[in-house]
PDB file of C-alpha atoms and ligand atoms in Angstrom:
ATOM      1  CA  UNK A 137      24.692 -10.651 -13.754  1.00  0.00           C
ATOM      2  CA  UNK A 138      24.809 -11.717  -9.998  1.00  0.00           C
ATOM      3  CA  UNK A 139      26.402 -15.042 -10.757  1.00  0.00           C
ATOM      4  CA  UNK A 140      28.049 -15.463  -7.478  1.00  0.00           C
ATOM      5  CA  UNK A 141      24.907 -14.528  -5.488  1.00  0.00           C
ATOM      6  CA  UNK A 142      22.704 -16.799  -7.739  1.00  0.00           C
ATOM      7  CA  UNK A 143      24.992 -19.722  -6.827  1.00  0.00           C
ATOM      8  CA  UNK A 144      24.872 -19.090  -3.261  1.00  0.00           C
ATOM      9  CA  UNK A 145      21.120 -18.837  -3.210  1.00  0.00           C
ATOM     10  CA  UNK A 146      20.685 -21.996  -5.205  1.00  0.00           C
ATOM     11  CA  UNK A 147      23.103 -23.927  -2.872  1.00  0.00           C
ATOM     12  CA  UNK A 148      20.836 -23.231   0.057  1.00  0.00           C
ATOM     13  CA  UNK A 149      17.791 -23.926  -2.103  1.00  0.00           C
ATOM     14  CA  UNK A 150      15.490 -22.395   0.278  1.00  0.00           C
ATOM     15  CA  UNK A 151      15.380 -18.784   1.485  1.00  0.00           C
ATOM     16  CA  UNK A 152      13.285 -17.939   4.645  1.00  0.00           C
ATOM     17  CA  UNK A 153      11.258 -14.842   3.870  1.00  0.00           C
ATOM     18  CA  UNK A 154      11.093 -13.050   7.255  1.00  0.00           C
ATOM     19  CA  UNK A 155       8.680 -10.467   8.399  1.00  0.00           C
ATOM     20  CA  UNK A 156       9.841  -8.983  11.770  1.00  0.00           C
ATOM     21  CA  UNK A 157       7.822  -6.732  13.581  1.00  0.00           C
ATOM     22  CA  UNK A 158      10.087  -6.054  16.301  1.00  0.00           C
ATOM     23  CA  UNK A 159      13.858  -6.133  15.758  1.00  0.00           C
ATOM     24  CA  UNK A 160      14.563  -7.715  19.195  1.00  0.00           C
ATOM     25  CA  UNK A 161      13.564 -11.096  17.507  1.00  0.00           C
ATOM     26  CA  UNK A 162      16.092 -10.643  14.739  1.00  0.00           C
ATOM     27  CA  UNK A 163      19.063 -12.133  16.618  1.00  0.00           C
ATOM     28  CA  UNK A 164      17.180 -15.428  18.080  1.00  0.00           C
ATOM     29  CA  UNK A 165      15.599 -15.814  14.619  1.00  0.00           C
ATOM     30  CA  UNK A 166      18.964 -15.637  12.907  1.00  0.00           C
ATOM     31  CA  UNK A 167      20.314 -18.165  15.408  1.00  0.00           C
ATOM     32  CA  UNK A 168      17.431 -20.642  14.683  1.00  0.00           C
ATOM     33  CA  UNK A 169      17.926 -20.358  11.001  1.00  0.00           C
ATOM     34  CA  UNK A 170      21.710 -20.761  11.162  1.00  0.00           C
ATOM     35  CA  UNK A 171      21.284 -23.872  13.633  1.00  0.00           C
ATOM     36  CA  UNK A 172      18.569 -25.157  11.439  1.00  0.00           C
ATOM     37  CA  UNK A 173      20.982 -25.348   8.438  1.00  0.00           C
ATOM     38  CA  UNK A 174      19.741 -22.333   6.464  1.00  0.00           C
ATOM     39  CA  UNK A 175      22.180 -19.399   7.147  1.00  0.00           C
ATOM     40  CA  UNK A 176      20.061 -17.181   4.764  1.00  0.00           C
ATOM     41  CA  UNK A 177      17.088 -14.908   4.980  1.00  0.00           C
ATOM     42  CA  UNK A 178      15.203 -12.306   2.949  1.00  0.00           C
ATOM     43  CA  UNK A 179      14.035  -9.761   5.398  1.00  0.00           C
ATOM     44  CA  UNK A 180      11.155  -7.853   4.074  1.00  0.00           C
ATOM     45  CA  UNK A 181      10.649  -4.346   4.202  1.00  0.00           C
ATOM     46  CA  UNK A 182       6.969  -4.735   4.935  1.00  0.00           C
ATOM     47  CA  UNK A 183       7.601  -3.648   8.585  1.00  0.00           C
ATOM     48  CA  UNK A 184       9.653  -0.821  10.047  1.00  0.00           C
ATOM     49  CA  UNK A 185      11.704  -3.112  11.874  1.00  0.00           C
ATOM     50  CA  UNK A 186      13.385  -4.558   8.708  1.00  0.00           C
ATOM     51  CA  UNK A 187      16.408  -2.171   8.523  1.00  0.00           C
ATOM     52  CA  UNK A 188      17.414  -2.664  12.139  1.00  0.00           C
ATOM     53  CA  UNK A 189      16.820  -6.374  11.871  1.00  0.00           C
ATOM     54  CA  UNK A 190      19.116  -6.680   8.841  1.00  0.00           C
ATOM     55  CA  UNK A 191      21.654  -4.914  10.645  1.00  0.00           C
ATOM     56  CA  UNK A 192      21.414  -7.050  13.892  1.00  0.00           C
ATOM     57  CA  UNK A 193      21.443 -10.257  11.879  1.00  0.00           C
ATOM     58  CA  UNK A 194      24.443  -9.447   9.871  1.00  0.00           C
ATOM     59  CA  UNK A 195      26.426  -8.186  13.021  1.00  0.00           C
ATOM     60  CA  UNK A 196      25.595 -11.276  14.924  1.00  0.00           C
ATOM     61  CA  UNK A 197      26.051 -13.823  12.229  1.00  0.00           C
ATOM     62  CA  UNK A 198      28.557 -12.256   9.683  1.00  0.00           C
ATOM     63  CA  UNK A 199      28.537 -15.600   7.762  1.00  0.00           C
ATOM     64  CA  UNK A 200      24.883 -15.464   7.254  1.00  0.00           C
ATOM     65  CA  UNK A 201      23.525 -14.294   3.814  1.00  0.00           C
ATOM     66  CA  UNK A 202      20.795 -11.689   4.605  1.00  0.00           C
ATOM     67  CA  UNK A 203      19.008  -9.872   1.822  1.00  0.00           C
ATOM     68  CA  UNK A 204      16.165  -7.290   1.777  1.00  0.00           C
ATOM     69  CA  UNK A 205      12.669  -8.138   0.272  1.00  0.00           C
ATOM     70  CA  UNK A 206       9.592  -6.287  -0.612  1.00  0.00           C
ATOM     71  CA  UNK A 207      11.885  -3.440  -1.746  1.00  0.00           C
ATOM     72  CA  UNK A 208       9.739  -0.870  -3.488  1.00  0.00           C
ATOM     73  CA  UNK A 209      11.886   2.181  -3.621  1.00  0.00           C
ATOM     74  CA  UNK A 210      15.516   2.969  -4.424  1.00  0.00           C
ATOM     75  CA  UNK A 211      15.636   4.696  -1.122  1.00  0.00           C
ATOM     76  CA  UNK A 212      15.030   1.291   0.409  1.00  0.00           C
ATOM     77  CA  UNK A 213      17.727  -0.301  -1.605  1.00  0.00           C
ATOM     78  CA  UNK A 214      20.110   2.347  -0.106  1.00  0.00           C
ATOM     79  CA  UNK A 215      18.772   1.784   3.394  1.00  0.00           C
ATOM     80  CA  UNK A 216      18.993  -2.174   3.100  1.00  0.00           C
ATOM     81  CA  UNK A 217      22.369  -2.220   1.749  1.00  0.00           C
ATOM     82  CA  UNK A 218      23.824   0.251   4.442  1.00  0.00           C
ATOM     83  CA  UNK A 219      22.239  -2.049   6.907  1.00  0.00           C
ATOM     84  CA  UNK A 220      24.155  -5.105   5.497  1.00  0.00           C
ATOM     85  CA  UNK A 221      21.838  -6.513   2.904  1.00  0.00           C
ATOM     86  CA  UNK A 222      23.751  -8.573   0.265  1.00  0.00           C
ATOM     87  CA  UNK A 223      20.778  -8.764  -2.159  1.00  0.00           C
ATOM     88  CA  UNK A 224      17.504  -7.048  -3.047  1.00  0.00           C
ATOM     89  CA  UNK A 225      14.270  -8.897  -3.761  1.00  0.00           C
ATOM     90  CA  UNK A 226      11.158  -6.820  -5.128  1.00  0.00           C
ATOM     91  CA  UNK A 227       7.687  -8.382  -5.719  1.00  0.00           C
ATOM     92  CA  UNK A 228       7.272  -6.955  -9.114  1.00  0.00           C
ATOM     93  CA  UNK A 229       9.707  -5.683 -11.929  1.00  0.00           C
ATOM     94  CA  UNK A 230      10.358  -1.987 -11.261  1.00  0.00           C
ATOM     95  CA  UNK A 231      12.777  -0.943 -14.005  1.00  0.00           C
ATOM     96  CA  UNK A 232      14.050   2.103 -11.781  1.00  0.00           C
ATOM     97  CA  UNK A 233      15.037  -0.339  -8.794  1.00  0.00           C
ATOM     98  CA  UNK A 234      16.483  -2.881 -11.193  1.00  0.00           C
ATOM     99  CA  UNK A 235      18.698  -0.549 -13.154  1.00  0.00           C
ATOM    100  CA  UNK A 236      19.719   1.153  -9.904  1.00  0.00           C
ATOM    101  CA  UNK A 237      20.819  -1.983  -8.383  1.00  0.00           C
ATOM    102  CA  UNK A 238      22.567  -3.196 -11.612  1.00  0.00           C
ATOM    103  CA  UNK A 239      24.431   0.280 -11.644  1.00  0.00           C
ATOM    104  CA  UNK A 240      25.710  -0.258  -8.244  1.00  0.00           C
ATOM    105  CA  UNK A 241      26.523  -3.895  -8.609  1.00  0.00           C
ATOM    106  CA  UNK A 242      23.783  -5.039  -6.181  1.00  0.00           C
ATOM    107  CA  UNK A 243      22.455  -8.357  -6.711  1.00  0.00           C
ATOM    108  CA  UNK A 244      18.688  -7.899  -7.595  1.00  0.00           C
ATOM    109  CA  UNK A 245      15.750 -10.325  -7.991  1.00  0.00           C
ATOM    110  CA  UNK A 246      12.759  -8.582  -9.354  1.00  0.00           C
ATOM    111  CA  UNK A 247       9.337 -10.393  -9.608  1.00  0.00           C
ATOM    112  CA  UNK A 248       8.511 -11.709 -13.097  1.00  0.00           C
ATOM    113  CA  UNK A 249       5.484 -13.671 -13.841  1.00  0.00           C
ATOM    114  CA  UNK A 250       4.726 -12.863 -17.411  1.00  0.00           C
ATOM    115  CA  UNK A 251       7.026 -13.315 -20.699  1.00  0.00           C
ATOM    116  CA  UNK A 252       6.982  -9.356 -21.027  1.00  0.00           C
ATOM    117  CA  UNK A 253       8.419  -9.138 -17.507  1.00  0.00           C
ATOM    118  CA  UNK A 254      10.924 -11.844 -18.056  1.00  0.00           C
ATOM    119  CA  UNK A 255      12.003 -10.210 -21.329  1.00  0.00           C
ATOM    120  CA  UNK A 256      12.880  -7.067 -19.534  1.00  0.00           C
ATOM    121  CA  UNK A 257      14.914  -8.912 -17.087  1.00  0.00           C
ATOM    122  CA  UNK A 258      16.785 -10.864 -19.800  1.00  0.00           C
ATOM    123  CA  UNK A 259      17.534  -7.586 -21.591  1.00  0.00           C
ATOM    124  CA  UNK A 260      19.250  -6.568 -18.540  1.00  0.00           C
ATOM    125  CA  UNK A 261      21.347  -9.671 -18.262  1.00  0.00           C
ATOM    126  CA  UNK A 262      19.510 -11.151 -15.316  1.00  0.00           C
ATOM    127  CA  UNK A 263      19.561 -14.910 -14.989  1.00  0.00           C
ATOM    128  CA  UNK A 264      17.401 -15.428 -11.737  1.00  0.00           C
ATOM    129  CA  UNK A 265      14.238 -13.744 -11.113  1.00  0.00           C
ATOM    130  CA  UNK A 266      11.730 -14.006  -8.437  1.00  0.00           C
ATOM    131  CA  UNK A 267       8.244 -15.611  -9.323  1.00  0.00           C
ATOM    132  CA  UNK A 268       5.601 -14.115  -7.060  1.00  0.00           C
ATOM    133  CA  UNK A 269       3.057 -14.991  -5.934  1.00  0.00           C
ATOM    134  CA  UNK A 270       3.959 -18.511  -7.156  1.00  0.00           C
ATOM    135  CA  UNK A 271       1.066 -20.773  -6.369  1.00  0.00           C
ATOM    136  CA  UNK A 272      -1.616 -18.156  -7.551  1.00  0.00           C
ATOM    137  CA  UNK A 273       0.211 -17.701 -10.831  1.00  0.00           C
ATOM    138  CA  UNK A 274       0.331 -21.430 -11.535  1.00  0.00           C
ATOM    139  CA  UNK A 275       3.365 -22.754  -9.794  1.00  0.00           C
ATOM    140  CA  UNK A 276       5.861 -25.173 -11.240  1.00  0.00           C
ATOM    141  CA  UNK A 277       3.858 -25.571 -14.499  1.00  0.00           C
ATOM    142  CA  UNK A 278       3.833 -21.979 -15.352  1.00  0.00           C
ATOM    143  CA  UNK A 279       7.588 -21.503 -14.444  1.00  0.00           C
ATOM    144  CA  UNK A 280       8.440 -24.392 -16.879  1.00  0.00           C
ATOM    145  CA  UNK A 281       6.312 -22.809 -19.697  1.00  0.00           C
ATOM    146  CA  UNK A 282       7.780 -19.384 -18.946  1.00  0.00           C
ATOM    147  CA  UNK A 283      11.301 -20.696 -18.803  1.00  0.00           C
ATOM    148  CA  UNK A 284      11.042 -22.594 -22.227  1.00  0.00           C
ATOM    149  CA  UNK A 285      11.585 -19.640 -24.463  1.00  0.00           C
ATOM    150  CA  UNK A 286      13.982 -17.946 -21.893  1.00  0.00           C
ATOM    151  CA  UNK A 287      16.406 -20.483 -21.659  1.00  0.00           C
ATOM    152  CA  UNK A 288      18.992 -18.513 -19.678  1.00  0.00           C
ATOM    153  CA  UNK A 289      16.604 -17.633 -16.807  1.00  0.00           C
ATOM    154  CA  UNK A 290      15.806 -19.595 -13.546  1.00  0.00           C
ATOM    155  CA  UNK A 291      13.227 -18.562 -10.952  1.00  0.00           C
ATOM    156  CA  UNK A 292      12.991 -18.062  -7.275  1.00  0.00           C
ATOM    157  CA  UNK A 293       9.223 -18.781  -6.487  1.00  0.00           C
ATOM    158  CA  UNK A 294       7.651 -17.433  -3.285  1.00  0.00           C
ATOM    159  CA  UNK A 295       3.975 -17.239  -2.265  1.00  0.00           C
ATOM    160  CA  UNK A 296       2.253 -20.440  -1.275  1.00  0.00           C
ATOM    161  CA  UNK A 297       5.494 -22.590  -1.184  1.00  0.00           C
ATOM    162  CA  UNK A 298       5.451 -24.977   1.908  1.00  0.00           C
ATOM    163  CA  UNK A 299       6.840 -28.243   3.139  1.00  0.00           C
ATOM    164  CA  UNK A 300       4.213 -30.125   1.208  1.00  0.00           C
ATOM    165  CA  UNK A 301       4.970 -28.780  -2.266  1.00  0.00           C
ATOM    166  CA  UNK A 302       8.680 -27.968  -1.719  1.00  0.00           C
ATOM    167  CA  UNK A 303       9.911 -31.242  -3.333  1.00  0.00           C
ATOM    168  CA  UNK A 304       7.812 -30.451  -6.572  1.00  0.00           C
ATOM    169  CA  UNK A 305       9.337 -26.823  -6.835  1.00  0.00           C
ATOM    170  CA  UNK A 306      13.046 -28.075  -6.008  1.00  0.00           C
ATOM    171  CA  UNK A 307      12.827 -30.973  -8.594  1.00  0.00           C
ATOM    172  CA  UNK A 308      12.330 -28.340 -11.473  1.00  0.00           C
ATOM    173  CA  UNK A 309      15.586 -27.502 -13.043  1.00  0.00           C
ATOM    174  CA  UNK A 310      14.247 -24.001 -13.777  1.00  0.00           C
ATOM    175  CA  UNK A 311      14.026 -23.161 -10.193  1.00  0.00           C
ATOM    176  CA  UNK A 312      17.122 -21.724  -8.412  1.00  0.00           C
ATOM    177  CA  UNK A 313      15.704 -21.544  -4.952  1.00  0.00           C
ATOM    178  CA  UNK A 314      12.472 -21.391  -3.182  1.00  0.00           C
ATOM    179  CA  UNK A 315      11.395 -18.540  -0.677  1.00  0.00           C
ATOM    180  CA  UNK A 316       8.538 -18.596   1.854  1.00  0.00           C
ATOM    181  CA  UNK A 317       7.547 -17.779   5.193  1.00  0.00           C
ATOM    182  CA  UNK A 318       6.324 -21.282   6.407  1.00  0.00           C
ATOM    183  CA  UNK A 319       9.368 -21.895   8.603  1.00  0.00           C
ATOM    184  CA  UNK A 320       9.261 -18.362  10.158  1.00  0.00           C
ATOM    185  CA  UNK A 321       5.441 -17.680  10.636  1.00  0.00           C
ATOM    186  CA  UNK A 322       4.542 -14.436  12.524  1.00  0.00           C
ATOM    187  CA  UNK A 323       2.846 -16.251  15.363  1.00  0.00           C
ATOM    188  CA  UNK A 324       5.991 -18.379  15.951  1.00  0.00           C
ATOM    189  CA  UNK A 325       8.199 -15.437  16.140  1.00  0.00           C
ATOM    190  CA  UNK A 326       5.861 -13.497  18.406  1.00  0.00           C
ATOM    191  CA  UNK A 327       5.452 -16.396  20.731  1.00  0.00           C
ATOM    192  CA  UNK A 328       9.216 -16.979  20.802  1.00  0.00           C
ATOM    193  CA  UNK A 329       8.895 -20.446  19.268  1.00  0.00           C
ATOM    194  CA  UNK A 330      12.492 -20.395  18.081  1.00  0.00           C
ATOM    195  CA  UNK A 331      13.072 -24.270  18.714  1.00  0.00           C
ATOM    196  CA  UNK A 332      10.238 -24.882  16.383  1.00  0.00           C
ATOM    197  CA  UNK A 333      11.592 -22.406  13.688  1.00  0.00           C
ATOM    198  CA  UNK A 334      14.932 -24.273  13.945  1.00  0.00           C
ATOM    199  CA  UNK A 335      13.128 -27.634  13.505  1.00  0.00           C
ATOM    200  CA  UNK A 336      11.036 -26.694  10.504  1.00  0.00           C
ATOM    201  CA  UNK A 337      14.078 -24.960   8.931  1.00  0.00           C
ATOM    202  CA  UNK A 338      15.996 -28.190   9.504  1.00  0.00           C
ATOM    203  CA  UNK A 339      13.208 -30.215   7.804  1.00  0.00           C
ATOM    204  CA  UNK A 340      13.468 -27.632   4.724  1.00  0.00           C
ATOM    205  CA  UNK A 341      17.189 -28.029   4.540  1.00  0.00           C
ATOM    206  CA  UNK A 342      16.782 -31.896   4.645  1.00  0.00           C
ATOM    207  CA  UNK A 343      14.319 -31.722   1.746  1.00  0.00           C
ATOM    208  CA  UNK A 344      16.829 -29.667  -0.257  1.00  0.00           C
ATOM    209  CA  UNK A 345      19.430 -32.268   0.344  1.00  0.00           C
ATOM    210  CA  UNK A 346      17.140 -35.153  -0.546  1.00  0.00           C
ATOM    211  CA  UNK A 347      15.990 -33.531  -3.873  1.00  0.00           C
ATOM    212  CA  UNK A 348      19.192 -31.893  -4.904  1.00  0.00           C
ATOM    213  CA  UNK A 349      21.769 -34.192  -3.389  1.00  0.00           C
TER     214      UNK A 349
HETATM  215  C1  3PG B 642       6.964 -13.190  -0.171  1.00  0.00           C
HETATM  216  O1  3PG B 642       6.925 -12.018   0.368  1.00  0.00           O
HETATM  217  O2  3PG B 642       7.816 -13.588  -1.020  1.00  0.00           O
HETATM  218  C2  3PG B 642       5.763 -13.996   0.088  1.00  0.00           C
HETATM  219  O3  3PG B 642       4.676 -13.111   0.758  1.00  0.00           O
HETATM  220  C3  3PG B 642       6.027 -15.091   0.967  1.00  0.00           C
HETATM  221  O4  3PG B 642       4.835 -15.954   0.586  1.00  0.00           O
HETATM  222  P1  3PG B 642       4.422 -17.067   1.602  1.00  0.00           P
HETATM  223  O5  3PG B 642       3.951 -16.465   2.887  1.00  0.00           O
HETATM  224  O6  3PG B 642       3.109 -17.803   1.093  1.00  0.00           O
HETATM  225  O7  3PG B 642       5.483 -18.081   1.888  1.00  0.00           O
END
């Protein structure tokens, strides 16, 4: 399942997790990410501005890979996809959301942090799952242990990933891509510090190149 999208996400290596309070920031933010070398974003449905932000980003930068995060209902799946989202991310494993996405051929990345959750994903043919909150659940060492019996699965850790530990995460061959907010922090967006966002994004993209070649 999701093979093409899995490859695209892995080729970016890092997926900025974007929380936008105001859709007016969507365009300059997308510009900063694209110019920083990561034309990809997971826009979270934690805020009301998510749907409109996805629409603005995909209209302004059609080449950008924009997905929806913190998707908690099938209704949000529909809204996200209608707005232009190309993939769906959930913090946990909700079978209703996963099955709905699979049924509609929408790439879906549910959160899995236990063998039982990974088993449910494997049963449905998924080969990349979110791993959230990554640092609190033991980071790279837990991912390695979890991946040992489930050899077909790779993970997309988010939660506590940053420039300091990014190399460790990216060095693990069981990790498809890392997600995080460190390059798109709320105060940077609120204060319009898009040059800084572009710079940190660039640093992240350079680390991906350095570790993965
Ligand atoms: C997510 O939604 O995936 C996480 O909240 C991102 O975690 P971070 O803010 O620690 O990067």
